[in-house]
Amino acid sequence: MERDRYKEKVMEAVSERQLASVMNTTKWTELQTAVHNTLPFPPPFQAKYVLTESPSPNEFEDDVWYFGDWVEGLMPFYAVEWIRVRPRRVVNTGRLIPPELIDITEEFIGILKEYSIPYYRSNDSIYIYGYTSQTDKIIKD
């Protein structure tokens, strides 16, 4: 099966790169469910997969207007190397009025703490690792 072969390739790359697993399917599912059931909107994120060279979307330095795809955008969980979440969203209210920034960072971190999901915070971004070679910056609450 093609799906089995893909998973095998991911696991080979994890082993070759000597990456340590940080998340598992249960943790990813808990996070995914909590995001949909708790937050006012699914925050946008940038995802880096084990078998890809660069994250998607390539540019993710500024706040955006769109939602994150927390269902299909994270699948399959075993292939996610990391995600970079910006739990903020720009909402345009009109041409003459500056856009509103909705920030749900504290609510998002609350979910991470509630489900004991390790993360790393840098500026306006929160990184959640599926696999990593360095665990020294990850916060475990």
PDB file of C-alpha atoms in Angstrom:
ATOM      1  CA  MET A   1       0.000   0.000   0.000  1.00  0.00           C
ATOM      2  CA  GLU A   2       1.171   3.468  -0.836  1.00  0.00           C
ATOM      3  CA  ARG A   3       0.209   4.857   2.584  1.00  0.00           C
ATOM      4  CA  ASP A   4       2.297   2.227   4.364  1.00  0.00           C
ATOM      5  CA  ARG A   5       5.261   3.007   2.119  1.00  0.00           C
ATOM      6  CA  TYR A   6       4.951   6.723   2.905  1.00  0.00           C
ATOM      7  CA  LYS A   7       4.933   6.038   6.647  1.00  0.00           C
ATOM      8  CA  GLU A   8       7.951   3.775   6.212  1.00  0.00           C
ATOM      9  CA  LYS A   9       9.822   6.577   4.400  1.00  0.00           C
ATOM     10  CA  VAL A  10       8.951   9.029   7.185  1.00  0.00           C
ATOM     11  CA  MET A  11      10.196   6.645   9.868  1.00  0.00           C
ATOM     12  CA  GLU A  12      13.412   6.008   7.902  1.00  0.00           C
ATOM     13  CA  ALA A  13      14.045   9.766   7.670  1.00  0.00           C
ATOM     14  CA  VAL A  14      13.350  10.205  11.397  1.00  0.00           C
ATOM     15  CA  SER A  15      15.874   7.487  12.155  1.00  0.00           C
ATOM     16  CA  GLU A  16      18.514   8.770   9.718  1.00  0.00           C
ATOM     17  CA  ARG A  17      18.247  12.321  11.066  1.00  0.00           C
ATOM     18  CA  GLN A  18      18.236  11.006  14.648  1.00  0.00           C
ATOM     19  CA  LEU A  19      15.060  12.856  15.542  1.00  0.00           C
ATOM     20  CA  ALA A  20      13.302  12.222  18.835  1.00  0.00           C
ATOM     21  CA  SER A  21       9.534  11.880  18.873  1.00  0.00           C
ATOM     22  CA  VAL A  22       7.869  14.584  20.955  1.00  0.00           C
ATOM     23  CA  MET A  23       4.201  14.115  20.026  1.00  0.00           C
ATOM     24  CA  ASN A  24       2.057  11.087  19.304  1.00  0.00           C
ATOM     25  CA  THR A  25      -1.297  10.573  17.627  1.00  0.00           C
ATOM     26  CA  THR A  26      -3.168  10.926  20.925  1.00  0.00           C
ATOM     27  CA  LYS A  27      -1.556  14.305  21.691  1.00  0.00           C
ATOM     28  CA  TRP A  28      -2.134  15.599  18.135  1.00  0.00           C
ATOM     29  CA  THR A  29      -5.780  14.485  18.293  1.00  0.00           C
ATOM     30  CA  GLU A  30      -6.310  16.118  21.704  1.00  0.00           C
ATOM     31  CA  LEU A  31      -4.805  19.355  20.400  1.00  0.00           C
ATOM     32  CA  GLN A  32      -6.836  19.254  17.205  1.00  0.00           C
ATOM     33  CA  THR A  33     -10.093  18.602  19.077  1.00  0.00           C
ATOM     34  CA  ALA A  34      -9.420  21.271  21.712  1.00  0.00           C
ATOM     35  CA  VAL A  35      -8.633  23.869  19.043  1.00  0.00           C
ATOM     36  CA  HIS A  36     -11.978  23.195  17.341  1.00  0.00           C
ATOM     37  CA  ASN A  37     -14.037  22.943  20.518  1.00  0.00           C
ATOM     38  CA  THR A  38     -12.472  25.652  22.676  1.00  0.00           C
ATOM     39  CA  LEU A  39     -11.062  28.524  20.635  1.00  0.00           C
ATOM     40  CA  PRO A  40     -13.066  31.234  18.862  1.00  0.00           C
ATOM     41  CA  PHE A  41     -11.216  30.387  15.625  1.00  0.00           C
ATOM     42  CA  PRO A  42      -8.655  27.803  14.490  1.00  0.00           C
ATOM     43  CA  PRO A  43      -5.369  29.735  14.504  1.00  0.00           C
ATOM     44  CA  PRO A  44      -3.238  29.821  11.366  1.00  0.00           C
ATOM     45  CA  PHE A  45      -0.078  27.768  11.323  1.00  0.00           C
ATOM     46  CA  GLN A  46       2.956  26.918   9.247  1.00  0.00           C
ATOM     47  CA  ALA A  47       3.760  23.204   8.983  1.00  0.00           C
ATOM     48  CA  LYS A  48       7.065  21.466   8.316  1.00  0.00           C
ATOM     49  CA  TYR A  49       6.836  17.809   7.396  1.00  0.00           C
ATOM     50  CA  VAL A  50       9.655  15.295   7.842  1.00  0.00           C
ATOM     51  CA  LEU A  51       9.983  14.573   4.114  1.00  0.00           C
ATOM     52  CA  THR A  52       9.805  18.170   2.875  1.00  0.00           C
ATOM     53  CA  GLU A  53      12.637  20.664   2.636  1.00  0.00           C
ATOM     54  CA  SER A  54      10.693  23.781   3.570  1.00  0.00           C
ATOM     55  CA  PRO A  55       7.577  24.606   5.578  1.00  0.00           C
ATOM     56  CA  SER A  56       4.219  25.540   4.139  1.00  0.00           C
ATOM     57  CA  PRO A  57       3.337  28.322   3.716  1.00  0.00           C
ATOM     58  CA  ASN A  58       6.844  29.569   2.990  1.00  0.00           C
ATOM     59  CA  GLU A  59       6.191  33.038   4.414  1.00  0.00           C
ATOM     60  CA  PHE A  60       4.666  33.270   7.880  1.00  0.00           C
ATOM     61  CA  GLU A  61       6.244  36.312   9.528  1.00  0.00           C
ATOM     62  CA  ASP A  62       3.181  38.546   9.625  1.00  0.00           C
ATOM     63  CA  ASP A  63      -0.274  38.120  11.075  1.00  0.00           C
ATOM     64  CA  VAL A  64      -2.779  36.802   8.547  1.00  0.00           C
ATOM     65  CA  TRP A  65      -6.533  36.962   7.959  1.00  0.00           C
ATOM     66  CA  TYR A  66      -7.183  33.270   7.290  1.00  0.00           C
ATOM     67  CA  PHE A  67      -7.875  30.320   9.581  1.00  0.00           C
ATOM     68  CA  GLY A  68      -5.623  27.307  10.045  1.00  0.00           C
ATOM     69  CA  ASP A  69      -6.713  23.970   8.602  1.00  0.00           C
ATOM     70  CA  TRP A  70      -6.537  21.902  11.786  1.00  0.00           C
ATOM     71  CA  VAL A  71      -8.169  18.881  10.174  1.00  0.00           C
ATOM     72  CA  GLU A  72      -6.597  17.949   6.851  1.00  0.00           C
ATOM     73  CA  GLY A  73      -3.706  20.388   7.212  1.00  0.00           C
ATOM     74  CA  LEU A  74      -2.056  18.324   9.923  1.00  0.00           C
ATOM     75  CA  MET A  75      -2.558  14.884   8.458  1.00  0.00           C
ATOM     76  CA  PRO A  76      -0.961  12.456   8.729  1.00  0.00           C
ATOM     77  CA  PHE A  77       0.247  13.251  12.248  1.00  0.00           C
ATOM     78  CA  TYR A  78       3.241  10.910  12.044  1.00  0.00           C
ATOM     79  CA  ALA A  79       4.698  13.035   9.236  1.00  0.00           C
ATOM     80  CA  VAL A  80       4.578  16.407  11.061  1.00  0.00           C
ATOM     81  CA  GLU A  81       8.055  17.540  12.073  1.00  0.00           C
ATOM     82  CA  TRP A  82       6.780  20.777  13.600  1.00  0.00           C
ATOM     83  CA  ILE A  83       4.118  23.439  13.352  1.00  0.00           C
ATOM     84  CA  ARG A  84       4.514  27.130  14.017  1.00  0.00           C
ATOM     85  CA  VAL A  85       1.271  28.624  15.284  1.00  0.00           C
ATOM     86  CA  ARG A  86       0.455  32.323  15.308  1.00  0.00           C
ATOM     87  CA  PRO A  87      -2.669  32.390  17.492  1.00  0.00           C
ATOM     88  CA  ARG A  88      -3.647  35.776  16.139  1.00  0.00           C
ATOM     89  CA  ARG A  89      -5.832  36.877  13.277  1.00  0.00           C
ATOM     90  CA  VAL A  90      -6.259  40.129  11.379  1.00  0.00           C
ATOM     91  CA  VAL A  91      -9.873  41.126  10.734  1.00  0.00           C
ATOM     92  CA  ASN A  92     -10.542  43.912   8.258  1.00  0.00           C
ATOM     93  CA  THR A  93     -13.411  46.082   9.404  1.00  0.00           C
ATOM     94  CA  GLY A  94     -13.517  48.564   6.539  1.00  0.00           C
ATOM     95  CA  ARG A  95     -11.405  50.630   4.213  1.00  0.00           C
ATOM     96  CA  LEU A  96     -11.007  53.613   6.493  1.00  0.00           C
ATOM     97  CA  ILE A  97     -10.710  51.730   9.760  1.00  0.00           C
ATOM     98  CA  PRO A  98      -7.465  49.954  10.586  1.00  0.00           C
ATOM     99  CA  PRO A  99      -7.729  46.164  10.814  1.00  0.00           C
ATOM    100  CA  GLU A 100      -8.433  44.593  14.195  1.00  0.00           C
ATOM    101  CA  LEU A 101      -5.985  42.058  15.624  1.00  0.00           C
ATOM    102  CA  ILE A 102      -7.640  39.245  17.554  1.00  0.00           C
ATOM    103  CA  ASP A 103      -5.100  37.569  19.827  1.00  0.00           C
ATOM    104  CA  ILE A 104      -5.919  34.206  21.430  1.00  0.00           C
ATOM    105  CA  THR A 105      -2.377  33.360  22.509  1.00  0.00           C
ATOM    106  CA  GLU A 106      -3.231  32.853  26.172  1.00  0.00           C
ATOM    107  CA  GLU A 107      -6.187  30.601  25.352  1.00  0.00           C
ATOM    108  CA  PHE A 108      -4.007  28.538  22.996  1.00  0.00           C
ATOM    109  CA  ILE A 109      -1.248  28.168  25.592  1.00  0.00           C
ATOM    110  CA  GLY A 110      -3.944  27.152  28.077  1.00  0.00           C
ATOM    111  CA  ILE A 111      -4.827  24.223  25.801  1.00  0.00           C
ATOM    112  CA  LEU A 112      -1.174  23.225  25.521  1.00  0.00           C
ATOM    113  CA  LYS A 113      -0.830  23.239  29.303  1.00  0.00           C
ATOM    114  CA  GLU A 114      -4.112  21.414  29.889  1.00  0.00           C
ATOM    115  CA  TYR A 115      -3.070  18.538  27.612  1.00  0.00           C
ATOM    116  CA  SER A 116       0.629  18.611  28.625  1.00  0.00           C
ATOM    117  CA  ILE A 117       1.740  19.388  25.088  1.00  0.00           C
ATOM    118  CA  PRO A 118       5.362  20.541  24.951  1.00  0.00           C
ATOM    119  CA  TYR A 119       5.946  23.785  23.069  1.00  0.00           C
ATOM    120  CA  TYR A 120       8.497  26.486  22.374  1.00  0.00           C
ATOM    121  CA  ARG A 121       7.534  30.153  22.258  1.00  0.00           C
ATOM    122  CA  SER A 122       9.424  32.682  20.165  1.00  0.00           C
ATOM    123  CA  ASN A 123       8.093  36.205  19.666  1.00  0.00           C
ATOM    124  CA  ASP A 124       4.526  35.900  18.346  1.00  0.00           C
ATOM    125  CA  SER A 125       4.861  32.230  17.393  1.00  0.00           C
ATOM    126  CA  ILE A 126       4.416  28.972  19.260  1.00  0.00           C
ATOM    127  CA  TYR A 127       6.253  25.921  17.966  1.00  0.00           C
ATOM    128  CA  ILE A 128       4.946  22.426  18.557  1.00  0.00           C
ATOM    129  CA  TYR A 129       7.306  19.662  17.547  1.00  0.00           C
ATOM    130  CA  GLY A 130       6.324  16.248  16.293  1.00  0.00           C
ATOM    131  CA  TYR A 131      10.025  15.370  16.098  1.00  0.00           C
ATOM    132  CA  THR A 132      13.172  17.255  17.020  1.00  0.00           C
ATOM    133  CA  SER A 133      16.869  16.775  17.586  1.00  0.00           C
ATOM    134  CA  GLN A 134      16.995  19.486  20.251  1.00  0.00           C
ATOM    135  CA  THR A 135      14.636  19.471  23.202  1.00  0.00           C
ATOM    136  CA  ASP A 136      16.338  22.074  25.381  1.00  0.00           C
ATOM    137  CA  LYS A 137      13.992  24.952  24.447  1.00  0.00           C
ATOM    138  CA  ILE A 138      10.730  23.046  24.698  1.00  0.00           C
ATOM    139  CA  ILE A 139       8.532  23.947  27.667  1.00  0.00           C
ATOM    140  CA  LYS A 140       6.749  21.146  29.463  1.00  0.00           C
ATOM    141  CA  ASP A 141       4.193  22.422  31.950  1.00  0.00           C
TER     142      ASP A 141
END
